[in-house]
mmCIF file of C-alpha atoms in Angstrom:
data_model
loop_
_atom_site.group_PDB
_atom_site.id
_atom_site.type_symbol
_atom_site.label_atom_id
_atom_site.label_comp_id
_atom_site.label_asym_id
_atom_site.label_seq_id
_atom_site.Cartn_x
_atom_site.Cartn_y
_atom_site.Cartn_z
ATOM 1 C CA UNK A 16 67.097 126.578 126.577
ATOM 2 C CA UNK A 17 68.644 125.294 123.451
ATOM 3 C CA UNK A 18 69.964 127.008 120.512
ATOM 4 C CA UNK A 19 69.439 130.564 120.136
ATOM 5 C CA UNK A 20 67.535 131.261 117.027
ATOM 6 C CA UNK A 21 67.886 135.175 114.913
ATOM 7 C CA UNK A 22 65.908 137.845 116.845
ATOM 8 C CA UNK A 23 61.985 138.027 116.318
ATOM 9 C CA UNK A 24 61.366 141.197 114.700
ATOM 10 C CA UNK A 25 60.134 143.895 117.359
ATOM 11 C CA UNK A 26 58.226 147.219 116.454
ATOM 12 C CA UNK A 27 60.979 149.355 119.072
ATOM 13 C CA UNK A 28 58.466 151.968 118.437
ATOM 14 C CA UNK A 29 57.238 155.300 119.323
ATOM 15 C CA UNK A 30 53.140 154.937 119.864
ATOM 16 C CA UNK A 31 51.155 157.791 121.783
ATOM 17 C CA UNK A 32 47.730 159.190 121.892
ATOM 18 C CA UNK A 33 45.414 161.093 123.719
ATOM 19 C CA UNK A 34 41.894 162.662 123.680
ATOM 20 C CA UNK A 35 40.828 165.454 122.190
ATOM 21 C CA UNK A 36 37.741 167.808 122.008
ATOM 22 C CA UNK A 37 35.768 165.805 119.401
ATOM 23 C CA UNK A 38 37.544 162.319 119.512
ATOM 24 C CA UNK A 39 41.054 160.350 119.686
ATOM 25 C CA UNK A 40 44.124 160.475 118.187
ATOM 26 C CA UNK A 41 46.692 158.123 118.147
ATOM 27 C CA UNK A 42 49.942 158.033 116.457
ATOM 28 C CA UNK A 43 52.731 155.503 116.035
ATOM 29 C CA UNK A 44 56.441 155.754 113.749
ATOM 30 C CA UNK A 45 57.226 153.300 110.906
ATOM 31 C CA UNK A 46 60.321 150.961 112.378
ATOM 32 C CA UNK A 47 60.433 147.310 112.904
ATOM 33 C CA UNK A 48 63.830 146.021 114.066
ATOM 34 C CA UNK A 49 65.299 142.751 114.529
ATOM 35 C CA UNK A 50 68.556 142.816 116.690
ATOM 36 C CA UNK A 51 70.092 146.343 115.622
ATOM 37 C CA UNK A 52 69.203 145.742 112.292
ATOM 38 C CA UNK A 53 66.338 147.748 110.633
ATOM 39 C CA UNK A 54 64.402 145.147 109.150
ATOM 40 C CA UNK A 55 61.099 147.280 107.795
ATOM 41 C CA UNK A 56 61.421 150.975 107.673
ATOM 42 C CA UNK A 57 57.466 151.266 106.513
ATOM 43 C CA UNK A 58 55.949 149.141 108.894
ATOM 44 C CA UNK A 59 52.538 149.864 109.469
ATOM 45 C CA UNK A 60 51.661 149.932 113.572
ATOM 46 C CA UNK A 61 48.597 151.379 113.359
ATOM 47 C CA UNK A 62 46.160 148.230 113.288
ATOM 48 C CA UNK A 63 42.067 148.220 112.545
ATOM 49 C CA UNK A 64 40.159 146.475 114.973
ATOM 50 C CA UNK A 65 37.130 148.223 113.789
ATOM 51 C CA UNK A 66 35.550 151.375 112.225
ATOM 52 C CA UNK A 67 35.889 153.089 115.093
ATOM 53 C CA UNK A 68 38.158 151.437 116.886
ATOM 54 C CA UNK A 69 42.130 151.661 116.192
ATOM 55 C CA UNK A 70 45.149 150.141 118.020
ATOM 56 C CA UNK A 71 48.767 151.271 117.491
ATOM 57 C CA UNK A 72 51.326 147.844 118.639
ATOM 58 C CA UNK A 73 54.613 148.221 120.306
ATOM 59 C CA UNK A 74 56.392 144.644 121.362
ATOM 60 C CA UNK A 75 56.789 141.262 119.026
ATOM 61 C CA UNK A 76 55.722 142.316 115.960
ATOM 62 C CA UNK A 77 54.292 138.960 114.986
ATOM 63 C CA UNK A 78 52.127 138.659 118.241
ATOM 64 C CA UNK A 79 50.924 142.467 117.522
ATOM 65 C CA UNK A 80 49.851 141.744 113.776
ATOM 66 C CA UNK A 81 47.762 138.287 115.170
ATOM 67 C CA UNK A 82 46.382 139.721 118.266
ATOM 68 C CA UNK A 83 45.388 142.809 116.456
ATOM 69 C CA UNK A 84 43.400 140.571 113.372
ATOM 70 C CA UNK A 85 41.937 138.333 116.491
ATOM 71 C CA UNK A 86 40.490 141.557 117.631
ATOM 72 C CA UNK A 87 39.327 142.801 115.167
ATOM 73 C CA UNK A 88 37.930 139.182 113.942
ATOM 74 C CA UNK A 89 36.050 138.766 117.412
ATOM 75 C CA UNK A 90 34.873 142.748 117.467
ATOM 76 C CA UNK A 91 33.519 141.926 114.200
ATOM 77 C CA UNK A 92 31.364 138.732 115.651
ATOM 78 C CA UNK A 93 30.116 140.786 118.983
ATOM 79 C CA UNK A 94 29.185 143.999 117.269
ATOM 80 C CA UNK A 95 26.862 142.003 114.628
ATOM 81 C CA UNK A 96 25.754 139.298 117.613
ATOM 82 C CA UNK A 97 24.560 142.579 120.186
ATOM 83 C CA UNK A 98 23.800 144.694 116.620
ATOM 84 C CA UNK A 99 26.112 147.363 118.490
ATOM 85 C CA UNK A 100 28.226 149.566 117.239
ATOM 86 C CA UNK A 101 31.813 147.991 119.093
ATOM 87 C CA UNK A 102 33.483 149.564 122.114
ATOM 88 C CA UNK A 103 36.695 150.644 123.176
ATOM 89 C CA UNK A 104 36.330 148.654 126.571
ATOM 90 C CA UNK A 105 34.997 145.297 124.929
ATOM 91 C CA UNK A 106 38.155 145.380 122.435
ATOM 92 C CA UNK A 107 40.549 145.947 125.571
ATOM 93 C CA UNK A 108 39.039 143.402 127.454
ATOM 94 C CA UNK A 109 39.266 140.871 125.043
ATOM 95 C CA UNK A 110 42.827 141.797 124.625
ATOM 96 C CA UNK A 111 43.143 141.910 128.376
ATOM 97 C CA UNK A 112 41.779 138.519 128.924
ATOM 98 C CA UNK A 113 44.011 136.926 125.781
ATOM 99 C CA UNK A 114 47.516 138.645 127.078
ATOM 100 C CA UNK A 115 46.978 137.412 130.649
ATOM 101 C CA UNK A 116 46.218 133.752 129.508
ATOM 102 C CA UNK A 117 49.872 134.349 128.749
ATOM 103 C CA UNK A 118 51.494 135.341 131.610
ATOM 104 C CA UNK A 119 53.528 137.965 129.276
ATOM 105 C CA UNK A 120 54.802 135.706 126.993
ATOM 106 C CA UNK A 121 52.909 137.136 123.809
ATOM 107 C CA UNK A 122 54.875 140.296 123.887
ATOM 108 C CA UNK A 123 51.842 142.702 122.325
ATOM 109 C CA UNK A 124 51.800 146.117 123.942
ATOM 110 C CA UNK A 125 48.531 148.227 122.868
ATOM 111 C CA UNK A 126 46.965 151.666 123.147
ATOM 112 C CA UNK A 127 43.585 151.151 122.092
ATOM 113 C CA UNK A 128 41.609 154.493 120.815
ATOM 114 C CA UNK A 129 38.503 155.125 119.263
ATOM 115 C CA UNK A 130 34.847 156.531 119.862
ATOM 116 C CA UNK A 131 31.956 154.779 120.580
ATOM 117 C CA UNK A 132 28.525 155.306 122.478
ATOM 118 C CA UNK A 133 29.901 156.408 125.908
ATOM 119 C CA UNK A 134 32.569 158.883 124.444
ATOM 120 C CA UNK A 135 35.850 158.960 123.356
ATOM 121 C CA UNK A 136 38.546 156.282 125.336
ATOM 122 C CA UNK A 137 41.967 155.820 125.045
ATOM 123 C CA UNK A 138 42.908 152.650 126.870
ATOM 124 C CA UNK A 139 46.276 151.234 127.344
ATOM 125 C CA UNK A 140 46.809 147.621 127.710
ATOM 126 C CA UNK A 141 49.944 145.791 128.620
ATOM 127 C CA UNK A 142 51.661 142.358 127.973
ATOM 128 C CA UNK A 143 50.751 140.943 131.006
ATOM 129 C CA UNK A 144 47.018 142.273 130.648
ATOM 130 C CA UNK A 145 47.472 145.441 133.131
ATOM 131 C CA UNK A 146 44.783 148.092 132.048
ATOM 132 C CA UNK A 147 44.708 151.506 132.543
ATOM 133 C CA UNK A 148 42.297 154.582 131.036
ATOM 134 C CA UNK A 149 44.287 157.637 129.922
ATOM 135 C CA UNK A 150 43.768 160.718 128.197
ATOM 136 C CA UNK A 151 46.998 160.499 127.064
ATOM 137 C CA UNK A 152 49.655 158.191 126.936
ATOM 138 C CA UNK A 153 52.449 156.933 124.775
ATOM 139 C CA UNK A 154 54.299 153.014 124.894
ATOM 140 C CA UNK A 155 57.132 151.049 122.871
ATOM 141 C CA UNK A 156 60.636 152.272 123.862
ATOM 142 C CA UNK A 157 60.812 155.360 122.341
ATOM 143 C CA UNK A 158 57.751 156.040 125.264
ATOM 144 C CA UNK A 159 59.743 158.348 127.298
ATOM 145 C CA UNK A 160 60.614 160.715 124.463
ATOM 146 C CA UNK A 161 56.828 161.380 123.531
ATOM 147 C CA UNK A 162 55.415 161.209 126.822
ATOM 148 C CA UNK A 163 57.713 164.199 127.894
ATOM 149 C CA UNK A 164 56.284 166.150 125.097
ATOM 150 C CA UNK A 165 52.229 164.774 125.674
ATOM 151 C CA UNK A 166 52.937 165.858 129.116
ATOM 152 C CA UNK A 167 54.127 169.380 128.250
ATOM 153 C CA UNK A 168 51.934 170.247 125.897
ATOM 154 C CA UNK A 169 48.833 168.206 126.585
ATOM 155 C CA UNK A 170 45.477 170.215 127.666
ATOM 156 C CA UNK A 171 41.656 169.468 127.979
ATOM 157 C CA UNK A 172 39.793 170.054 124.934
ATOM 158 C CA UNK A 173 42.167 170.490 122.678
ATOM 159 C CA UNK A 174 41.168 171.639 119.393
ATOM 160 C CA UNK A 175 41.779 169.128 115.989
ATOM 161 C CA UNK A 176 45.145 170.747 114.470
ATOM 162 C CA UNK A 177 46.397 171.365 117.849
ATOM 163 C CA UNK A 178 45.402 167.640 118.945
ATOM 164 C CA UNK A 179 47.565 166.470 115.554
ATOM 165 C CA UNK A 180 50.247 168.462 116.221
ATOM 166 C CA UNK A 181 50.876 167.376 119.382
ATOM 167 C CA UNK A 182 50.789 163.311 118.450
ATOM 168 C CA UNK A 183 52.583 164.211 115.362
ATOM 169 C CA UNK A 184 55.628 165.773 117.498
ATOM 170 C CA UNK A 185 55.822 163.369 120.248
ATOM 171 C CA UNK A 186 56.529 160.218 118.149
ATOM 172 C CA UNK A 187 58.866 162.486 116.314
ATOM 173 C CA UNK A 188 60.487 162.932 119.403
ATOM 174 C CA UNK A 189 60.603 159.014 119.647
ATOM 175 C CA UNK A 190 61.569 159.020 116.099
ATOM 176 C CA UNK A 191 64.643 161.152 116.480
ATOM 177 C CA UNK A 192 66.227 160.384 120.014
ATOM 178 C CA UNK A 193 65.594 156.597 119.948
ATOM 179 C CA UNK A 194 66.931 154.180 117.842
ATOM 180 C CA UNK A 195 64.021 151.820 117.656
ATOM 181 C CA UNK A 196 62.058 153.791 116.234
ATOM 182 C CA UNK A 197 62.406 155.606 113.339
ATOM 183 C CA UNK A 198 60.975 156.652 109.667
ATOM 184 C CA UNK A 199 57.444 158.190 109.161
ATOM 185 C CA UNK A 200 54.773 159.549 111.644
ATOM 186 C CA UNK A 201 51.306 157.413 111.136
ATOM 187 C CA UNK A 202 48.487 159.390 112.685
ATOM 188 C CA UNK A 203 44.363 158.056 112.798
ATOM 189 C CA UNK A 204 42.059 160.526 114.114
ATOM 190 C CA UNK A 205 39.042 159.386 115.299
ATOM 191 C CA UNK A 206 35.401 161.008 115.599
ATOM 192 C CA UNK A 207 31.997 160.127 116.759
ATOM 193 C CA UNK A 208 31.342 160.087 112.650
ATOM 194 C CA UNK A 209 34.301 159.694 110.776
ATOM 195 C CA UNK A 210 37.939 157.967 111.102
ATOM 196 C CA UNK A 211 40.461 159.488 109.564
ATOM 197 C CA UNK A 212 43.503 157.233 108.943
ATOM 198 C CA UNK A 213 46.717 159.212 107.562
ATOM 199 C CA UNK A 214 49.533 156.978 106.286
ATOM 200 C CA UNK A 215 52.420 158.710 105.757
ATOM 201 C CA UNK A 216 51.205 161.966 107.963
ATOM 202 C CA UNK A 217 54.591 163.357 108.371
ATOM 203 C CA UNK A 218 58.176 162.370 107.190
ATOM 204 C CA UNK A 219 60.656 162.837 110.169
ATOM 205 C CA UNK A 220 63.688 161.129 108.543
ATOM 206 C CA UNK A 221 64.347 159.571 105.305
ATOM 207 C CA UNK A 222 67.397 158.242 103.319
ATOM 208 C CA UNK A 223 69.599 160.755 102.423
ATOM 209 C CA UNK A 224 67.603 163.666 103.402
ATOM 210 C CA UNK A 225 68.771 166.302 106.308
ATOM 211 C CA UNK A 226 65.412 166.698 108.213
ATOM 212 C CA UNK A 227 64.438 170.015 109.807
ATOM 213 C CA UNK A 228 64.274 169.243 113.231
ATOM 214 C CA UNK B 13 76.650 128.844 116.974
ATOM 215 C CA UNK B 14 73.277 129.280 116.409
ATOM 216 C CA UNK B 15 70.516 127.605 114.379
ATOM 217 C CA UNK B 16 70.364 129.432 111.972
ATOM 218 C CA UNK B 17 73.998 129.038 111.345
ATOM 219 C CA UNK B 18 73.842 125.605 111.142
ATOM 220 C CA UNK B 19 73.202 124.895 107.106
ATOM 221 C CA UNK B 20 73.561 128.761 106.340
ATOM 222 C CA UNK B 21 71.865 130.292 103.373
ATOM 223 C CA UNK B 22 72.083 133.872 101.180
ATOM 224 C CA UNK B 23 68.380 135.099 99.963
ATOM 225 C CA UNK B 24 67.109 138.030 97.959
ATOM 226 C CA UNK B 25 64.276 139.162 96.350
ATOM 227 C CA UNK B 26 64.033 141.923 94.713
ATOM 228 C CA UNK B 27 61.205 143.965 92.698
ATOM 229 C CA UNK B 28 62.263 145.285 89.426
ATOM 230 C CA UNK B 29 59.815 146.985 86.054
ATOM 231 C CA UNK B 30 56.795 144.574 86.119
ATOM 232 C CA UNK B 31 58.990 141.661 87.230
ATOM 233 C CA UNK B 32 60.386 140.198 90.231
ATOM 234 C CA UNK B 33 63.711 138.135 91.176
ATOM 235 C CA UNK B 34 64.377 135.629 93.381
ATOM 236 C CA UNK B 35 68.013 134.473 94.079
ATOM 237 C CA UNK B 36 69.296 132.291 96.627
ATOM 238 C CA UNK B 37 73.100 130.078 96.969
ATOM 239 C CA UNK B 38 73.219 126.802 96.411
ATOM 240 C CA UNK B 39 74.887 125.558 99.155
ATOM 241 C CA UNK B 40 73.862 122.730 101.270
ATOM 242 C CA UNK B 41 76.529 122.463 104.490
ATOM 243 C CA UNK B 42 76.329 121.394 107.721
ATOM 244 C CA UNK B 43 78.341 123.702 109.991
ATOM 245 C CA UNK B 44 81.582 124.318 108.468
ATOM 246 C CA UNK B 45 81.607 121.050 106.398
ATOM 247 C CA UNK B 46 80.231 121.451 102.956
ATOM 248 C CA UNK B 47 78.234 118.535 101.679
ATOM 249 C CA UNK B 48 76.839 120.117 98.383
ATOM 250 C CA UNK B 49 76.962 122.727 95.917
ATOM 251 C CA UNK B 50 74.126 122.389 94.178
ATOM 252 C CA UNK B 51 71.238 122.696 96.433
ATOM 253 C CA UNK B 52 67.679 124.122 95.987
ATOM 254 C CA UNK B 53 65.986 126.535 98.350
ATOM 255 C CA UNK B 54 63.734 127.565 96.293
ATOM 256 C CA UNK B 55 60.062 126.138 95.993
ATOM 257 C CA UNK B 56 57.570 126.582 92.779
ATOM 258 C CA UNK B 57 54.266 127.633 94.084
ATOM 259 C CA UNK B 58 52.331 128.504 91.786
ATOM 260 C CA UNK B 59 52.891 129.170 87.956
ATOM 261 C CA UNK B 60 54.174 132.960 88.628
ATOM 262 C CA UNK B 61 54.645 132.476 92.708
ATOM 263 C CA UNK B 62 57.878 130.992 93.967
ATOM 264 C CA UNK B 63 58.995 130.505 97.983
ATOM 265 C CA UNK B 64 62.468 130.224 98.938
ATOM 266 C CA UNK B 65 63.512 128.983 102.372
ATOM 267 C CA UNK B 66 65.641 130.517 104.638
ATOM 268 C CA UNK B 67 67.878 128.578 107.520
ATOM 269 C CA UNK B 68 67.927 124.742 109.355
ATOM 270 C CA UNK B 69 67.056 122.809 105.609
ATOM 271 C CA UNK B 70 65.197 120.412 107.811
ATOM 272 C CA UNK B 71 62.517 123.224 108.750
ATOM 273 C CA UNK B 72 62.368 124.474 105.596
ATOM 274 C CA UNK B 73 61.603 121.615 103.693
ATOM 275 C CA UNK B 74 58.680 120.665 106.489
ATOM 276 C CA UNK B 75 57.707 124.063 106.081
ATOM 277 C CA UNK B 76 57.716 124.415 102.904
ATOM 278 C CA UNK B 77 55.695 120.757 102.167
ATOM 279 C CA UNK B 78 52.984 122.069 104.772
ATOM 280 C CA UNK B 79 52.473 125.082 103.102
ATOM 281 C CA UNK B 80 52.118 123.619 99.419
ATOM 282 C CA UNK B 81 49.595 120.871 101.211
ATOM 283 C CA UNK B 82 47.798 124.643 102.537
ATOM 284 C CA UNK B 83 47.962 125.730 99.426
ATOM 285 C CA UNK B 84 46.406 122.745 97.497
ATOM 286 C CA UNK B 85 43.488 122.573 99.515
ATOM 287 C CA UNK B 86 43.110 126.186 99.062
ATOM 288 C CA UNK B 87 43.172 126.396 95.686
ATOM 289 C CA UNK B 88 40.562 122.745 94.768
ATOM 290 C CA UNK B 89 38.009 124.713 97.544
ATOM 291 C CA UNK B 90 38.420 128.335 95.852
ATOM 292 C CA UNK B 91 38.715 126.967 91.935
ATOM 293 C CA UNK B 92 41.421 129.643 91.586
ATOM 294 C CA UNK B 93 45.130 130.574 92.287
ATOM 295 C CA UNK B 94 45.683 132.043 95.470
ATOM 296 C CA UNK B 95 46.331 136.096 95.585
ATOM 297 C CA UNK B 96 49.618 137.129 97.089
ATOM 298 C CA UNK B 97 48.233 138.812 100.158
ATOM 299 C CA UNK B 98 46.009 135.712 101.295
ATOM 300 C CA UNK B 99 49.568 133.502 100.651
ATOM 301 C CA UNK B 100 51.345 135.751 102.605
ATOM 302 C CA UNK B 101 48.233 135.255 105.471
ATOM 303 C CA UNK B 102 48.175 131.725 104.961
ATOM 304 C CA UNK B 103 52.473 131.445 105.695
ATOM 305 C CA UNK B 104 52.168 133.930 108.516
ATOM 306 C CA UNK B 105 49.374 131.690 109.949
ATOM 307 C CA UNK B 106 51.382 128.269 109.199
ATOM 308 C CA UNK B 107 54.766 129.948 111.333
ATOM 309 C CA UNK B 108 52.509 131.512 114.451
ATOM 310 C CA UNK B 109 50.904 128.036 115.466
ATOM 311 C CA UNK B 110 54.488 127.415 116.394
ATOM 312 C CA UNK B 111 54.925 130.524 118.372
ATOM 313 C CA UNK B 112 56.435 129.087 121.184
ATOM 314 C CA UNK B 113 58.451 126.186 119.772
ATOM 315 C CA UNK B 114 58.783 127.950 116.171
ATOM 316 C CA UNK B 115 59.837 126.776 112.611
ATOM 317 C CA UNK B 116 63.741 127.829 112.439
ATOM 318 C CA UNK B 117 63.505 128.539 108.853
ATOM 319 C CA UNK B 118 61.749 131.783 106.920
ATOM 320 C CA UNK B 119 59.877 132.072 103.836
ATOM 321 C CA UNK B 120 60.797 134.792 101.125
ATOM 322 C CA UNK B 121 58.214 134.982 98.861
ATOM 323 C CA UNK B 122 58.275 136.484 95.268
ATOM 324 C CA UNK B 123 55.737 136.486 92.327
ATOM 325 C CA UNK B 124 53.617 138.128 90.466
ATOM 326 C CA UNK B 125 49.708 138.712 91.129
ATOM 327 C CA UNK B 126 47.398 136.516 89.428
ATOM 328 C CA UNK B 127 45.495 139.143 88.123
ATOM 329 C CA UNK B 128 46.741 142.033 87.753
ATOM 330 C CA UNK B 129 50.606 141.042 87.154
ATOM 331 C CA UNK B 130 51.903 143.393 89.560
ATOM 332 C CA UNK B 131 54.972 142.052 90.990
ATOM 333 C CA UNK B 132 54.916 141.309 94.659
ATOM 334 C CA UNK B 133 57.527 140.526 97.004
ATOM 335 C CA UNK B 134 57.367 139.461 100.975
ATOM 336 C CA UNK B 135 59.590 138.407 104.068
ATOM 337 C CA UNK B 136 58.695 136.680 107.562
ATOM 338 C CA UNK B 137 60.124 136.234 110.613
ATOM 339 C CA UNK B 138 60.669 133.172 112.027
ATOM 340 C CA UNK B 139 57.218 133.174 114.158
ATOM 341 C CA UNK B 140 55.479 134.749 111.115
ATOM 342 C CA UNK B 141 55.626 138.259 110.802
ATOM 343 C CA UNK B 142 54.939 139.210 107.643
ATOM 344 C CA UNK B 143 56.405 142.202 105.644
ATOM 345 C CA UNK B 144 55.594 143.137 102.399
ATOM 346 C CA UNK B 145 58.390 144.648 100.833
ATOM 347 C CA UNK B 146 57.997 147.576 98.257
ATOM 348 C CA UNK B 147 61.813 147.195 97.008
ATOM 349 C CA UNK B 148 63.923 144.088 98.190
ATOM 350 C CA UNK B 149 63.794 141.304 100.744
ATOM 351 C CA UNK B 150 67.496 139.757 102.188
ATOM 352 C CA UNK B 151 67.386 136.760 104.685
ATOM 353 C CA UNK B 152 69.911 133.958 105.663
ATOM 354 C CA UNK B 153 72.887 134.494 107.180
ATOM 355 C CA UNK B 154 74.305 136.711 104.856
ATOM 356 C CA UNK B 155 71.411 138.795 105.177
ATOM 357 C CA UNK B 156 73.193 141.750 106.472
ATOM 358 C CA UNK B 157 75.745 142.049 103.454
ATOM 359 C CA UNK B 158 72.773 141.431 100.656
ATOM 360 C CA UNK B 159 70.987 144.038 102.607
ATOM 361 C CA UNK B 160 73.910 146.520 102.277
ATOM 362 C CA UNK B 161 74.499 146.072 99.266
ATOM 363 C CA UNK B 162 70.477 146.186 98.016
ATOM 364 C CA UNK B 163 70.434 150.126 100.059
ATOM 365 C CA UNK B 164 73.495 151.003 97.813
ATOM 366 C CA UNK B 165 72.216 149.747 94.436
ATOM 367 C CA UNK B 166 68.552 149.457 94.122
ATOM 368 C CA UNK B 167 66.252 151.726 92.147
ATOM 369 C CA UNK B 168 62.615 151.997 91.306
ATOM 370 C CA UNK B 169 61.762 150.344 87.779
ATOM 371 C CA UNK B 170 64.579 148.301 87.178
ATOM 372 C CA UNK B 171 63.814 146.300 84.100
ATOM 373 C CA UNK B 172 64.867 142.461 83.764
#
């Protein structure tokens, strides 16, 4: 319907993450695209809906960053209304209800993780609003590549390093055999006492460098 | 030929030693007929906060006149100019209330903080995305080629 206007810009994207002995972690590369061309090679996918609460974005990358901040902005309401700390579920519900409104067309696709009072969650929610509870998973197009290494390597109570490792290598898998994604690994680990948000966890490729992989 | 082909434009921004630049063309066509040379894209701001204007001219003035009318109100409330990172909120907020029927035209913004002076440089898609650049910004439809040739020849604390 009418004239074509330039590509939004998309996060192609690697996300994953998956539960570990004392918490979440969640992962997600660096590269927004528009078309074929790279338009952001830092782009941060990682979003804070609350202190304990983070979402990693694969889709429009426009819908992501508002639906993310409307999150967050509505998290931030409930938790002081109840005087609760927030919950995985309530911030994938509200998501849920807002990207089914929709029908689809507010391209956001989320994997919610974080701890709250009834345990650690990841919960993955699409951009037509289907839900699902994992303990691990991985979305954006480069999902494939880091689900086939979550899927190896994944195991019950895993231990912190091991959890890291694990997140850190399957969106470098994304990183390296798809082209929308691309750049640096983001990782946010998340405890029942402490979030731990590392930009910039591991470089997988960068300008003019021959990585190691 | 698409619509953002119609007037055409070439946009950069580009963050240099404590400074910024902002460069656009100057020329004002409509398809392949050229009506003027001597056309301006880009929009004052602020005193140290300029906005050029990507794509259909039509959209970009409108644009550009809703977000200085934004930006007025903001700053006769707050009694102060606006930071970078709540302009950049307040564009990215102007271009999503058109999500589905957007703006055809996309804001480059350069300047330098208010405060602090450190230069600051940021680029949107057309439905608002924002990204804050660390080096350069290209956009227009020579976006591709300023982008090339940015990667080749850009370096960390250029000075003016």
């Amino acid at each position: 319907m009418g004239l074509k206007h330039k590509p939004n810009v998309k996060t192609g994207t690697t996300i994953a993450g998956l539960i570990y002995k004392d918490g979440v972690v969640i992962g997600a590369d660096t590269r927004a695209t528009g078309g074929s061309i790279v338009q952001v090679k830092d782009c941060d996918k990682v979003h804070y809906i609350a202190d304990n609460i983070y979402a990693c974005g694969a889709g429009t990358a426009a819908d992501l960053h508002q639906v993310a901040n409307m999150i967050s902005a509505q998290i931030r309401l409930h938790s002081l209304n109840t005087g609760r700390k927030p919950k995985v579920a309530t911030a994938a519900t509200m998501a849920r209800r807002h990207l089914f409104k929709y029908q689809g067309y507010i391209s956001a696709y989320l994997i919610f993780g974080g701890c709250d009072d009834d345990g650690s969650h990841i919960v993955c929610v699409d951009a037509n609003g289907f839900t699902r509870v994992e303990k691990f998973t991985s979305q954006g197009s480069g999902s494939l590549a880091a689900l086939s290494v979550l899927s190896t390597r994944f195991k019950l109570n895993l231990e912190r390093e091991e959890a890291m490792n694990i997140v850190t290598d399957s969106i470098a898998a994304g990183i390296l055999n798809d082209m929308g994604s691309g750049g640096i690994v983001n990782l946010c680990v998340i405890t029942r006492d402490k979030t731990q948000y590392l930009k910039h966890h591991r470089v997988v490729s960068s300008k003019g460098v021959m990585g190691d992989y | 030929m698409s619509i953002d082909e119609y007037n055409g434009c070439a946009i950069v921004a580009m963050v240099g030693k404590d400074c910024v630049a902002l460069a656009t063309d100057t020329r004002f066509g409509v398809q392949r007929s050229t009506i003027t040379t001597d056309f301006q894209r880009v929009f004052q701001m602020g005193p140290r906060l300029f906005v050029a204007m990507s794509g259909l001219v039509t959209d970009a003035y409108t644009v550009s006149a809703r977000l200085k009318y934004r930006l007025n109100l903001y700053e006769l409330r707050e009694n102060r100019p606006v930071s970078p990172s709540v302009f950049v909120s307040m564009v990215s907020n102007l271009l999503y209330e058109r999500r589905f029927g957007p703006y055809f035209s996309t804001p480059v913004i350069a300047g330098l903080d208010p405060t602090s002076g450190k230069p600051f440089i940021a680029g949107f898609d057309c439905i608002g995305d924002p990204s804050i650049g660390s080096d350069f910004i290209t956009d227009g439809t020579a976006g591709e080629q300023l982008m090339g040739m940015c990667e080749t020849f850009w370096r960390p604390d250029l000075n003016k």
